[in-house]
CSV table of C-alpha atoms in Angstrom, one decimal:
chain,number,residue,atom,x,y,z
A,1,MET,CA,8.6,11.1,-8.4
A,2,MET,CA,9.9,7.9,-6.6
A,3,THR,CA,7.7,6.1,-3.5
A,4,THR,CA,9.8,6.6,-0.3
A,5,VAL,CA,9.7,4.1,2.7
A,6,LYS,CA,7.8,6.8,4.7
A,7,GLN,CA,5.1,6.6,2.1
A,8,ILE,CA,5.3,2.7,2.4
A,9,LEU,CA,4.7,2.8,6.0
A,10,GLU,CA,1.9,5.4,6.0
A,11,ALA,CA,-0.1,3.1,3.1
A,12,LYS,CA,0.5,-0.2,5.2
A,13,GLY,CA,1.2,0.7,8.9
A,14,GLY,CA,4.3,0.6,11.2
A,15,THR,CA,3.1,-2.8,13.1
A,16,PHE,CA,6.2,-5.1,13.4
A,17,HIS,CA,6.2,-8.3,15.7
A,18,ALA,CA,9.3,-8.2,18.0
A,19,VAL,CA,10.7,-11.0,20.4
A,20,ARG,CA,13.7,-10.9,22.8
A,21,PRO,CA,16.7,-12.9,22.3
A,22,THR,CA,16.2,-14.8,25.2
A,23,ASP,CA,12.8,-16.1,24.4
A,24,SER,CA,12.9,-19.6,22.5
A,25,VAL,CA,12.9,-19.8,18.6
A,26,PHE,CA,9.7,-22.1,19.3
A,27,ASP,CA,8.2,-19.2,21.1
A,28,ALA,CA,9.2,-17.0,17.6
A,29,LEU,CA,7.9,-19.3,15.3
A,30,SER,CA,4.4,-19.5,17.4
A,31,LEU,CA,4.1,-15.1,16.8
A,32,MET,CA,5.1,-16.0,13.6
A,33,ALA,CA,2.3,-18.6,13.0
A,34,GLN,CA,0.0,-16.2,14.7
A,35,PHE,CA,0.5,-13.0,12.6
A,36,ASP,CA,1.3,-15.1,9.0
A,37,ILE,CA,4.4,-13.4,8.9
A,38,GLY,CA,8.0,-14.0,8.0
A,39,CYS,CA,10.5,-12.9,10.3
A,40,VAL,CA,10.3,-11.1,14.0
A,41,LEU,CA,12.3,-8.3,14.9
A,42,VAL,CA,14.6,-9.7,17.7
A,43,THR,CA,14.5,-6.6,20.8
A,44,ASP,CA,16.7,-5.6,23.7
A,45,GLY,CA,14.3,-3.1,25.6
A,46,ASP,CA,14.1,-0.6,22.7
A,47,LYS,CA,17.2,-1.8,20.8
A,48,LEU,CA,17.1,-3.4,17.3
A,49,VAL,CA,19.4,-6.4,17.8
A,50,GLY,CA,19.1,-8.7,15.1
A,51,ILE,CA,16.4,-10.3,12.7
A,52,PHE,CA,14.8,-13.9,13.2
A,53,THR,CA,13.4,-15.6,9.7
A,54,GLU,CA,11.8,-18.8,8.1
A,55,ARG,CA,15.6,-19.2,6.5
A,56,ASP,CA,17.0,-19.2,9.7
A,57,TYR,CA,15.1,-21.2,11.4
A,58,ALA,CA,15.1,-23.5,8.5
A,59,ARG,CA,19.0,-23.6,8.1
A,60,LYS,CA,19.9,-23.5,11.5
A,61,VAL,CA,17.5,-25.4,13.3
A,62,VAL,CA,16.2,-28.3,11.2
A,63,LEU,CA,19.0,-29.1,9.2
A,64,LYS,CA,20.8,-29.0,12.7
A,65,GLY,CA,18.7,-30.9,14.3
A,66,LEU,CA,17.9,-28.9,17.0
A,67,VAL,CA,14.8,-28.5,18.9
A,68,SER,CA,13.1,-25.0,18.6
A,69,ARG,CA,12.0,-25.2,22.5
A,70,ASP,CA,15.4,-25.6,23.4
A,71,VAL,CA,17.4,-23.4,21.3
A,72,LYS,CA,17.0,-19.6,22.2
A,73,VAL,CA,16.7,-17.0,19.6
A,74,GLY,CA,19.6,-14.7,20.2
A,75,ASP,CA,21.9,-18.0,19.6
A,76,LEU,CA,20.3,-18.1,15.8
A,77,MET,CA,19.5,-14.8,15.0
A,78,THR,CA,20.8,-12.5,11.8
A,79,PRO,CA,22.5,-9.9,14.6
A,80,ASN,CA,22.9,-6.2,13.7
A,81,PRO,CA,20.8,-6.5,10.7
A,82,TYR,CA,20.9,-4.0,7.7
A,83,THR,CA,18.1,-0.7,9.0
A,84,VAL,CA,16.8,1.9,6.3
A,85,GLY,CA,15.4,5.2,7.5
A,86,LEU,CA,12.5,6.9,6.1
A,87,THR,CA,14.1,8.5,3.3
A,88,GLY,CA,14.8,5.4,1.3
A,89,THR,CA,13.3,4.9,-1.8
A,90,ALA,CA,11.4,2.1,-3.1
A,91,ASP,CA,14.2,1.4,-5.5
A,92,ASP,CA,16.8,1.7,-3.7
A,93,VAL,CA,15.5,-0.6,-1.1
A,94,MET,CA,14.5,-3.3,-3.3
A,95,ALA,CA,18.1,-3.2,-5.3
A,96,THR,CA,19.6,-4.0,-1.6
A,97,MET,CA,17.1,-7.1,-1.0
A,98,THR,CA,18.0,-8.2,-4.5
A,99,ALA,CA,21.4,-8.0,-4.2
A,100,LYS,CA,22.1,-9.0,-0.2
A,101,ARG,CA,19.2,-11.7,-0.7
A,102,PHE,CA,16.8,-10.2,1.7
A,103,ARG,CA,13.0,-10.2,1.6
A,104,HIS,CA,12.8,-8.2,5.3
A,105,ILE,CA,14.8,-4.5,6.5
A,106,PRO,CA,13.8,-3.1,9.7
A,107,VAL,CA,13.1,0.7,9.3
A,108,VAL,CA,15.0,2.7,11.8
A,109,GLU,CA,14.5,6.3,12.5
A,110,GLU,CA,16.7,8.2,15.7
A,111,GLY,CA,17.6,4.6,16.5
A,112,ARG,CA,14.2,3.5,16.9
A,113,VAL,CA,12.6,1.0,15.1
A,114,ILE,CA,9.6,2.1,13.4
A,115,GLY,CA,8.1,-0.7,10.8
A,116,ILE,CA,9.6,-3.0,8.5
A,117,VAL,CA,9.3,-3.0,4.8
A,118,THR,CA,9.1,-6.7,3.1
A,119,ILE,CA,10.2,-7.4,-0.6
A,120,GLY,CA,6.2,-7.6,-1.4
A,121,ASP,CA,5.7,-4.0,-0.1
A,122,MET,CA,8.5,-3.1,-2.4
A,123,VAL,CA,7.3,-5.0,-5.3
A,124,LYS,CA,3.5,-3.7,-4.8
A,125,SER,CA,5.2,0.1,-4.1
A,126,ILE,CA,7.2,-0.2,-7.8
A,127,VAL,CA,3.9,-1.8,-9.4
A,128,THR,CA,1.9,1.0,-8.1
A,129,GLN,CA,4.2,3.5,-9.4
A,130,HIS,CA,4.5,1.8,-12.7
A,131,GLU,CA,0.4,1.8,-13.2
A,132,LYS,CA,0.5,5.5,-12.0
A,133,THR,CA,3.4,6.5,-14.7
A,134,ILE,CA,1.1,4.3,-17.4
A,135,LYS,CA,-2.1,6.2,-16.9
A,136,GLN,CA,-0.1,9.6,-17.0
A,137,LEU,CA,1.7,8.5,-20.2
A,138,GLU,CA,-1.9,7.6,-21.9
A,139,SER,CA,-3.4,10.9,-20.7
A,140,TYR,CA,-0.7,13.0,-22.2
A,141,ILE,CA,-0.7,11.1,-25.6
A,142,ALA,CA,-5.1,11.3,-25.1
A,143,GLY,CA,-4.7,14.9,-24.6
A,144,ASP,CA,-6.2,15.0,-21.4
A,145,LEU,CA,-3.4,16.7,-19.6
A,146,ALA,CA,-5.3,17.1,-16.5
A,147,ALA,CA,-6.5,13.6,-15.8
A,148,GLU,CA,-4.0,12.3,-13.1
C-alpha cells in the first residue's frame, strides 16, 4: 500500500511557517533560522502566494549583492508554487520533486494550506515503506504469515 501525503502529515504534523510578501528577506531568514527550516511559505491572509527558500536567498540576494533587510520577500519569492493534495502518494511527490528539483512542496486542500512536505519526509516515508515490505517478505519466506 502506498503512503499518502495525508499519512505523512499525520505522522509529522501540519506545522508550517509563513511570512507576508511585504516582510523583509531578513525577517524570513530569521524565521528560518529560528526553526531550522529551509523555506517559508508566503501568504497573503489565508492565501498561499509563494514560497521563499534558502536557494532563493543564495541566488537572488547574495549573488546580486542585495541587502536582505532592504528587500521584500514578495520581490524574490517563487510565486504560485506547485502544491500537492492529501491524496498524493509519496512516490508521486518524490517523482515531482526529482523532476522539478523541488525540496519543499506545500500541501493545500480546498484552497487552504494545511502543511508542507519536504524531500526528507519523502525519503523517510519511502524507506519506511520498503522496510515494511522487506519484513513482510521475510515473514512470508519464514512461513510466519501472521507477522506484520
